Short mmCIF file of C-alpha atoms and ligand atoms in Angstrom, two decimals:
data_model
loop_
_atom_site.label_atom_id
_atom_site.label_comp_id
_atom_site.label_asym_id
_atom_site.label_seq_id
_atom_site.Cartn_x
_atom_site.Cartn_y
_atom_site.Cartn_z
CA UNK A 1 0.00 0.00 0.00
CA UNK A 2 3.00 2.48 0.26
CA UNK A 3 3.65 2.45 -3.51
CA UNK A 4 1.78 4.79 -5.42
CA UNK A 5 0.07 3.38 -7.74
CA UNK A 6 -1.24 4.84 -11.19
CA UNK A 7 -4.62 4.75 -11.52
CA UNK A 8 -6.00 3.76 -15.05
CA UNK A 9 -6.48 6.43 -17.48
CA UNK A 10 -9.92 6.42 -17.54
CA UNK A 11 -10.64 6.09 -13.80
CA UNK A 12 -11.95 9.54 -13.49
CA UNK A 13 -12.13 11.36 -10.21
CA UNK A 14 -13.64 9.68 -7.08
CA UNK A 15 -16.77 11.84 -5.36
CA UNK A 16 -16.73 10.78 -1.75
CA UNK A 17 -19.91 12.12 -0.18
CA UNK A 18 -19.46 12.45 3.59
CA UNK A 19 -15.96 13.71 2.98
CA UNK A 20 -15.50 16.09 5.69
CA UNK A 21 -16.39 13.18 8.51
CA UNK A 22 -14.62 11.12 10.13
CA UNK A 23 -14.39 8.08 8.16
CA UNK A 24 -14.65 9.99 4.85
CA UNK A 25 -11.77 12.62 5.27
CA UNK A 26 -9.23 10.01 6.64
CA UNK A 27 -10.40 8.02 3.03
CA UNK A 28 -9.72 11.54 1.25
CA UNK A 29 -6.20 11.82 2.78
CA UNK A 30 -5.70 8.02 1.74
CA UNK A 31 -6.94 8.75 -1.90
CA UNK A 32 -4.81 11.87 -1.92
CA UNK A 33 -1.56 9.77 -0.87
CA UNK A 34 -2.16 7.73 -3.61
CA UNK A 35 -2.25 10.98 -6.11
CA UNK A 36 -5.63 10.34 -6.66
CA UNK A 37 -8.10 12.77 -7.76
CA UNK A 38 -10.94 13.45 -4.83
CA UNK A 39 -13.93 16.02 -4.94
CA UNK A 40 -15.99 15.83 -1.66
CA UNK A 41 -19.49 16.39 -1.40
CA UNK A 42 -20.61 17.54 2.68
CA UNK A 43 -23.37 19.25 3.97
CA UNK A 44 -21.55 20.12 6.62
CA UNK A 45 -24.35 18.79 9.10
CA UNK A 46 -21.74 16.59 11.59
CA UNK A 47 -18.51 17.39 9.33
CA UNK A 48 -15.93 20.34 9.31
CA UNK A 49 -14.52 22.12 6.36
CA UNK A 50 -11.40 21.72 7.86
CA UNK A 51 -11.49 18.27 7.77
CA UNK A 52 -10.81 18.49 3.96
CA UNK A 53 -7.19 19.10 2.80
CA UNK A 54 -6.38 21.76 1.03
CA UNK A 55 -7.00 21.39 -2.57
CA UNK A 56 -9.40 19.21 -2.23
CA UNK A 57 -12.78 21.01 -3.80
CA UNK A 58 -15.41 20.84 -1.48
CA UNK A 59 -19.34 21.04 -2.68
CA UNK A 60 -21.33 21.97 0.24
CA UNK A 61 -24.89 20.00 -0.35
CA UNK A 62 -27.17 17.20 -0.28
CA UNK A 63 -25.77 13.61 -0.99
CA UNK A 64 -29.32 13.13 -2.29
CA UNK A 65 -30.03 16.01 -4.08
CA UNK A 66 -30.70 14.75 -7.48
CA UNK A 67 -30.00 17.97 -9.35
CA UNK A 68 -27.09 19.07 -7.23
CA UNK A 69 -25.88 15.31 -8.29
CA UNK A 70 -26.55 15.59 -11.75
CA UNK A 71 -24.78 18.62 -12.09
CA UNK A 72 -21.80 17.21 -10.43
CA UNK A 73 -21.85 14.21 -12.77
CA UNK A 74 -22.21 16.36 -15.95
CA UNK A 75 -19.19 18.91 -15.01
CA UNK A 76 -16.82 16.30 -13.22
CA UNK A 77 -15.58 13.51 -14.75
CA UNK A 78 -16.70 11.21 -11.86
CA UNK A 79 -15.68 7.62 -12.07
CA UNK A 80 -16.21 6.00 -8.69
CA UNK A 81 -18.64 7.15 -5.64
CA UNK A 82 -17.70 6.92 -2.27
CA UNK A 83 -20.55 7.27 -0.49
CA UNK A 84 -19.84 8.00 3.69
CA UNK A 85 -22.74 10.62 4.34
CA UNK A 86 -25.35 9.79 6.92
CA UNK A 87 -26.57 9.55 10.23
CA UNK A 88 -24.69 6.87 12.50
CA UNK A 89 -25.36 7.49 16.01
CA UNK A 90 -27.57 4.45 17.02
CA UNK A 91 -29.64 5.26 20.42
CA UNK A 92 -30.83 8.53 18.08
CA UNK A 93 -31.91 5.89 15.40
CA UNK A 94 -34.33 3.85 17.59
CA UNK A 95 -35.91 7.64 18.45
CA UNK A 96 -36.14 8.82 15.23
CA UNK A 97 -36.65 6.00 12.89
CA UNK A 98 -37.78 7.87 9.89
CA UNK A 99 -34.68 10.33 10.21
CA UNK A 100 -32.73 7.67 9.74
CA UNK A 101 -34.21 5.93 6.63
CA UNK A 102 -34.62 8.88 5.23
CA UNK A 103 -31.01 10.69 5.44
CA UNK A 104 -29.09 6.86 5.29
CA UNK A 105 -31.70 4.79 2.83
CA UNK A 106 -33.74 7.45 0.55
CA UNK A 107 -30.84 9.42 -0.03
CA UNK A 108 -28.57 6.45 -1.01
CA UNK A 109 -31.58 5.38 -3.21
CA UNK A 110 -31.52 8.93 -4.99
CA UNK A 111 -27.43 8.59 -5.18
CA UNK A 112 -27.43 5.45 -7.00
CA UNK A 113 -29.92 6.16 -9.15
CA UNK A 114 -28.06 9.53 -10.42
CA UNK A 115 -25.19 7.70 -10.56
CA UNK A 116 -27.25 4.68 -12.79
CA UNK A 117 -28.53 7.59 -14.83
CA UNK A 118 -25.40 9.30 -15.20
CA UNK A 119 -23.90 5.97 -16.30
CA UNK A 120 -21.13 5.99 -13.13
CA UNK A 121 -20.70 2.57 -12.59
CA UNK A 122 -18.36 1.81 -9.49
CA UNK A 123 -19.47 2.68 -5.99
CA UNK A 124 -18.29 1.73 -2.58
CA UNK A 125 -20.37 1.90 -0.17
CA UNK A 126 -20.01 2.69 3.98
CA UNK A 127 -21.67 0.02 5.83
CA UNK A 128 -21.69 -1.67 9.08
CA UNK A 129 -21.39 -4.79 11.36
CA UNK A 130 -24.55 -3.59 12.96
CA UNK A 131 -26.16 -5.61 9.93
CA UNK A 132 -25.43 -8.50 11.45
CA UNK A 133 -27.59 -7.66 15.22
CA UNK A 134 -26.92 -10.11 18.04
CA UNK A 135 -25.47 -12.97 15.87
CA UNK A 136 -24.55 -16.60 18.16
CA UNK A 137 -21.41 -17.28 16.20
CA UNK A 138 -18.09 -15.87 16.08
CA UNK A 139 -16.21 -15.05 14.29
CA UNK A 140 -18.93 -13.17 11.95
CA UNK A 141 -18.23 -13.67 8.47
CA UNK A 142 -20.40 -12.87 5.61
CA UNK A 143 -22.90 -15.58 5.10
CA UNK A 144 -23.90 -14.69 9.08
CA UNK A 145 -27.34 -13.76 8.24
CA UNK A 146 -28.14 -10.20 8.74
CA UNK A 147 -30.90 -9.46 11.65
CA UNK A 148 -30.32 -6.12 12.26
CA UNK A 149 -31.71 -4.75 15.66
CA UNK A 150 -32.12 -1.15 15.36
CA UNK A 151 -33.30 1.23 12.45
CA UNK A 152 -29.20 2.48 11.78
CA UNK A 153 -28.41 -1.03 11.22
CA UNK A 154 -31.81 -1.49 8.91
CA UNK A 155 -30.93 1.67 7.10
CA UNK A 156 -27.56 0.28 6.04
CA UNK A 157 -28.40 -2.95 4.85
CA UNK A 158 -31.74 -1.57 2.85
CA UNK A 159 -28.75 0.20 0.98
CA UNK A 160 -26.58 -3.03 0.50
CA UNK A 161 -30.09 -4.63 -1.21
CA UNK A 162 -30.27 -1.38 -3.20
CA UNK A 163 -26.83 -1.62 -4.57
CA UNK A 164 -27.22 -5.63 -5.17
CA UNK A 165 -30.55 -5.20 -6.88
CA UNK A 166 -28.70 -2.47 -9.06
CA UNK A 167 -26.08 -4.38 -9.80
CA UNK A 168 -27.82 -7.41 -10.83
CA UNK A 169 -30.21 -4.87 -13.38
CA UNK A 170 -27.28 -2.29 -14.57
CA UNK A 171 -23.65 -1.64 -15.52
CA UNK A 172 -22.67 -1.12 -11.96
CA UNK A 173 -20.01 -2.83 -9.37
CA UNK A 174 -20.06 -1.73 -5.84
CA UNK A 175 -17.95 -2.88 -2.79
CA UNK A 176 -19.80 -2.64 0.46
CA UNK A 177 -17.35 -2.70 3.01
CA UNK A 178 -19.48 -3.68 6.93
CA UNK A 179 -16.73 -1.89 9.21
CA UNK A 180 -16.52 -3.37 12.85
CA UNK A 181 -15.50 -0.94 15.32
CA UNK A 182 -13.61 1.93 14.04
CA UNK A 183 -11.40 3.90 16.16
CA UNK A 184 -7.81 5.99 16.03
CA UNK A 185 -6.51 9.06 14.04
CA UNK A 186 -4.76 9.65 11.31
CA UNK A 187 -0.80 8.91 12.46
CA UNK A 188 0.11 12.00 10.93
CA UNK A 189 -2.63 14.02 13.15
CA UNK A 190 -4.51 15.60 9.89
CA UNK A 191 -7.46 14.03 11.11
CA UNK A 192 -9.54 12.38 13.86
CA UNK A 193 -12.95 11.85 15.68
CA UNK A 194 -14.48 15.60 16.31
CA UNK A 195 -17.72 15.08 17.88
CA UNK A 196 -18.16 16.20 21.03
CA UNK A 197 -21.29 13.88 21.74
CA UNK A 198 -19.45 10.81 21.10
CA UNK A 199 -20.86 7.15 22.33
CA UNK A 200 -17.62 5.42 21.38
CA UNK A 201 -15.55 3.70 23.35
CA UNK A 202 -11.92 4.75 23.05
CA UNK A 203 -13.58 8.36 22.08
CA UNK A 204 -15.26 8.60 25.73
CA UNK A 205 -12.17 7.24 27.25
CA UNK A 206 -9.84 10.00 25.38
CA UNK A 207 -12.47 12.54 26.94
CA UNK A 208 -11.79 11.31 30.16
CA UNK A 209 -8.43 11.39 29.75
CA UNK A 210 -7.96 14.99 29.17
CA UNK A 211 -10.69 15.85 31.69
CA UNK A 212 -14.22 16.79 29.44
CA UNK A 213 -15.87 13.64 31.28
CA UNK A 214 -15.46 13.20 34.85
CA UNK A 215 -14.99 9.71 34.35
CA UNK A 216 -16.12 6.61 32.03
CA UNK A 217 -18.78 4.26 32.68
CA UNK A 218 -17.77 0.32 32.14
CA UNK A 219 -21.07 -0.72 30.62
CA UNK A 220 -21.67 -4.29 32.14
CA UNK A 221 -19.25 -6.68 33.70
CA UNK A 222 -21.45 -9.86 33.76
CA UNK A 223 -21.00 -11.10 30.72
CA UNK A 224 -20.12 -14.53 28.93
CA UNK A 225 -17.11 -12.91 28.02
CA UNK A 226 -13.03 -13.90 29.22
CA UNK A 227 -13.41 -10.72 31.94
CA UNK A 228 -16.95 -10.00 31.99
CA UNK A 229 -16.99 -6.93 29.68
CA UNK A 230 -18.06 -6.89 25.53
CA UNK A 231 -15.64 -7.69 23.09
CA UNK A 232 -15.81 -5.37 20.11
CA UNK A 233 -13.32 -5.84 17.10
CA UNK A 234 -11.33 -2.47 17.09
CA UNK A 235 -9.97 -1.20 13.21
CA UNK A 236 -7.69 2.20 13.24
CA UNK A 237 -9.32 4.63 10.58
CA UNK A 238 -6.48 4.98 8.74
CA UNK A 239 -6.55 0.80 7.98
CA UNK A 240 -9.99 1.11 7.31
CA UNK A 241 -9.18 3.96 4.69
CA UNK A 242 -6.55 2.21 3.05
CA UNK A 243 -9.06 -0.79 2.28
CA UNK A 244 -11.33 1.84 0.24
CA UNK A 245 -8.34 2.68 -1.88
CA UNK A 246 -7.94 -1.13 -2.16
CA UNK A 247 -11.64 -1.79 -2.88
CA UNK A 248 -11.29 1.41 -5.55
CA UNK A 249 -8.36 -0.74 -7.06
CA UNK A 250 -10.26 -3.81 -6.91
CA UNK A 251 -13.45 -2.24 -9.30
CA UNK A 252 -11.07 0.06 -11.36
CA UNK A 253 -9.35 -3.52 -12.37
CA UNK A 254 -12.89 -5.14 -13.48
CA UNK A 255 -13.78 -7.11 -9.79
CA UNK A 256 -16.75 -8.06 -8.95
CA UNK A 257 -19.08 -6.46 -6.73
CA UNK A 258 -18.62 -7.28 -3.14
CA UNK A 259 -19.74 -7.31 0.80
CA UNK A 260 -16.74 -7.05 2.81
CA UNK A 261 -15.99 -7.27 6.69
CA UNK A 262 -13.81 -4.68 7.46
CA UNK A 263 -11.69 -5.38 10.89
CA UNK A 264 -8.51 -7.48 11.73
CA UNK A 265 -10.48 -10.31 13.02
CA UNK A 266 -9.27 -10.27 16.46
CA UNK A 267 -10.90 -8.78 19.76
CA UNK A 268 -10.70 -6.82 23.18
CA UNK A 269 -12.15 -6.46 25.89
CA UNK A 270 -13.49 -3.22 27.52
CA UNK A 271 -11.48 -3.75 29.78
CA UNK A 272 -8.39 -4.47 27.94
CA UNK A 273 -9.02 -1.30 25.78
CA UNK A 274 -8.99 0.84 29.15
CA UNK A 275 -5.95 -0.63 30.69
CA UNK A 276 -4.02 0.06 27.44
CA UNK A 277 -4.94 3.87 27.76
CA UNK A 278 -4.22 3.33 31.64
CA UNK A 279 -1.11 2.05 29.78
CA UNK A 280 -0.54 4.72 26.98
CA UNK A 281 -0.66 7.98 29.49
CA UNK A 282 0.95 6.39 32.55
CA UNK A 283 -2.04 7.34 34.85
CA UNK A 284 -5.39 4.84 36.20
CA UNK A 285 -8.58 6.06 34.22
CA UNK A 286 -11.25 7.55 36.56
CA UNK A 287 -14.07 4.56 35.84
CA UNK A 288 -17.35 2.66 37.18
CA UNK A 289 -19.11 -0.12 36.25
CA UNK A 290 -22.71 0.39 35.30
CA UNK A 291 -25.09 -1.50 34.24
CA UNK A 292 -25.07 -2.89 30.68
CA UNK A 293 -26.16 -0.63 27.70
CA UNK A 294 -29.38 -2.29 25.86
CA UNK A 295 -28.73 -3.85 22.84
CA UNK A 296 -25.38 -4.72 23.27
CA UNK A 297 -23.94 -8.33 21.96
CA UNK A 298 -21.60 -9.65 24.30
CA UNK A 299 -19.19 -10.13 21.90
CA UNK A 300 -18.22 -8.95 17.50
CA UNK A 301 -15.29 -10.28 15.95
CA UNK A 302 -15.22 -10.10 11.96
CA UNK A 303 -14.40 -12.87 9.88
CA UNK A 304 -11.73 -11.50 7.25
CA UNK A 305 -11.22 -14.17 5.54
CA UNK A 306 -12.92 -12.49 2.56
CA UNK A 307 -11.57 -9.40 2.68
CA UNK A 308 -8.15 -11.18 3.07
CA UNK A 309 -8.67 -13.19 -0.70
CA UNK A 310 -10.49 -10.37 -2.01
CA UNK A 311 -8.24 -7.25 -1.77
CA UNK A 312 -4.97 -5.90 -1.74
CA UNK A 313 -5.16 -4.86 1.39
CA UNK A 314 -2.45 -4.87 4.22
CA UNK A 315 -3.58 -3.37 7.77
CA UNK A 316 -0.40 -1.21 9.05
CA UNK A 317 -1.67 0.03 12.27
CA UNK A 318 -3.10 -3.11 13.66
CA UNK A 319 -2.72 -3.03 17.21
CA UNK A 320 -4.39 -1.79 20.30
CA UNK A 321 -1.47 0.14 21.67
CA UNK A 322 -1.55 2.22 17.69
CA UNK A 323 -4.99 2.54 17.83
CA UNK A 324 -5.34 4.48 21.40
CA UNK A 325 -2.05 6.53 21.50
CA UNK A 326 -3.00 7.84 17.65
CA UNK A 327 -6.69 8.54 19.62
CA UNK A 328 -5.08 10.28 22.58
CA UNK A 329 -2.83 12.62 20.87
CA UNK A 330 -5.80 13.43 18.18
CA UNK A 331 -8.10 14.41 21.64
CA UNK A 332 -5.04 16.36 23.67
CA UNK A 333 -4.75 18.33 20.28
CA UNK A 334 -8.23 19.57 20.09
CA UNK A 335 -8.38 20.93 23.68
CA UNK A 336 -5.67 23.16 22.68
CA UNK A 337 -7.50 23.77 19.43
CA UNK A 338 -10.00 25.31 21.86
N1 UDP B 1 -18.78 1.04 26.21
C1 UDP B 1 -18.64 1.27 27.58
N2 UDP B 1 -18.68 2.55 28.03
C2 UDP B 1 -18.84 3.62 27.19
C3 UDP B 1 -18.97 3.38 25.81
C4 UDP B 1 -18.94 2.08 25.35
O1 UDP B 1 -18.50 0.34 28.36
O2 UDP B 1 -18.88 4.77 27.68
C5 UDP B 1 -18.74 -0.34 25.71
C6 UDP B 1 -20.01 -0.76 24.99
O3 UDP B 1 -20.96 -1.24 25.91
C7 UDP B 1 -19.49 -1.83 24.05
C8 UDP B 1 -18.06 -1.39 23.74
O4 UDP B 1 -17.72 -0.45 24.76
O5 UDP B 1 -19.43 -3.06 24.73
C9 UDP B 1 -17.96 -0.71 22.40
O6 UDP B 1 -18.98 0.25 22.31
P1 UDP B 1 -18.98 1.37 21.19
O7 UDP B 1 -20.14 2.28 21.48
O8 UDP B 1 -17.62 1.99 21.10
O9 UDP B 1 -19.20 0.58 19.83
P2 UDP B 1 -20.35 -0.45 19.39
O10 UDP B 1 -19.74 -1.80 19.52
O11 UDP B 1 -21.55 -0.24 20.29
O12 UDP B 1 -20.60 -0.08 17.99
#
């Protein structure tokens, strides 16, 4: 992944909607390593402007506005969509169902179909493990069958049958990549996690450690887990943008269309992940147990088996110890930003 490689002639520019998130502007810094060219639609609802690098044009709109769409299509040579925009925060999904379908599902519906109109015909697509619910098996690989338990998870996978009902119908490959738990900063620090009403894990626990939370809330210890607490699948953002650059590579050279688990097929503990940030800044974590969060499986690992024979894809930040210090020193620079 550290070669540059040169994209085919005709591979166009890559619109990444959701480009000034989290997810979608550590992809744009991995697309821009590459050489590649990036234009990033944002509403700028949850994302910053300065998320997006410098020279990077940025179209402030709708990732379903059909006519701001087809007017990007018809003066951008657009070969590939990215598409990251939406709503992910899942407690807010089970309140407001119809929010969700309509900024994750009817918008992607009105993005492929410009892009199906407009005759684009790759598209990679930001899913989720929470397509998969409460599933009995570990670890999770693709044939798992999707029961999702909450309307974010629903309005992901109602995509995923959108894009595989397109595909089957029209000239159009997609990868959907199902990311397990994403976490980390970019290593160079010219990104990270901004929101300040975070639910994440190692995100809470870097709030803690510079002091915006008085202290972190363990949620559950009595489960059928090694110590007690969930196991979660942890993937540093900057892996998990290097495997859209593969999955880019993989349409540009005529691959099929694809579901993908994206993680390293390993787990932690919530506890382990808090002793390693005990670890990382030298100093114990102020931290209860609670009681356990509703709607949380005991335990996600991904199977990566696929992902593994599918694309060229090597994680280079794969370890716990990566994952929270790059998270840390992302946190400790936005309370000086402040
Ligand atoms: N968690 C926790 N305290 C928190 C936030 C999360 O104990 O303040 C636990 C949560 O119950 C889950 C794990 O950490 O077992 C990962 O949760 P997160 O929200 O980061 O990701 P999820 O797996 O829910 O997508």
């Amino acid at each position: 992944m550290s070669l540059i490689s040169k994209a085919p002639a005709e591979a166009g520019l890559v619109l990444v909607t959701g480009g000034a998130g989290y997810i979608g502007s550590h992809v744009v810094l991995a697309l821009r390593d590459q050489g590649r060219a990036v234009l990033v639609l944002d509403d700028l609802s949850s994302g910053r402007r300065s998320a997006v690098p410098d020279g990077v044009p940025l179209v402030e709109g709708d990732a379903g506005d059909r006519a701001l769409l087809a007017d990007i299509f018809a003066r951008h040579g657009v070969g590939t969509v990215m598409h990251f925009a939406g709503s992910i925060v899942v407690p807010e999904s089970v309140e407001r169902p119809l929010a969700y379908y309509r900024n994750n599902t009817v918008k992607s519906h009105a993005l492929i179909e410009a892009c199906v109109e407009a005759g684009i015909g790759r598209f990679i697509f930001s899913s989720t493990a929470a397509v998969y619910g409460m599933p009995d098996r570990l670890p999770i690989d693709e044939r798992t069958p999707t029961k999702p338990i909450n309307p974010y998870g629903s309005s992901k996978l109602m995509t995923e049958w959108m894009l595989r009902d397109s595909a089957a119908a029209h000239d159009l490959r997609y990868v959907a990549l199902r990311y397990f738990n994403v976490a980390g900063a970019d290593p160079q620090g010219r990104s990270g996690q901004v929101s300040k009403v975070a639910t994440h894990l190692i995100k809470i626990a870097a709030q803690t450690v510079t002091g915006q939370r008085a202290e972190l809330q363990i949620f559950g210890d009595d489960y059928d887990t090694p110590d007690g607490t969930c196991v979660r699948d942890y993937i540093h953002v900057s892996d998990l943008a290097d495997a859209h650059v593969a999955a880019l590579r993989h349409l540009e050279a005529g691959g099929a269309s694809e579901v993908l688990n994206c993680g390293y097929g390993r787990g932690h503990s919530v506890r382990e992940v808090l002793a390693m940030v005990e670890r990382v800044t030298g100093r114990p974590l102020p931290m209860r147990i609670g009681p356990r969060r509703p709607g949380d499986p005991p335990a996600l690992v991904a199977g990566v088996e696929r992902i593994g024979r599918t694309l060229d894809w090597t994680p280079r930040h794969a370890d716990l110890e990566t994952i929270v210090t790059s998270a840390l020193t992302w946190e400790e620079r936005l309370v000086r930003q402040e």
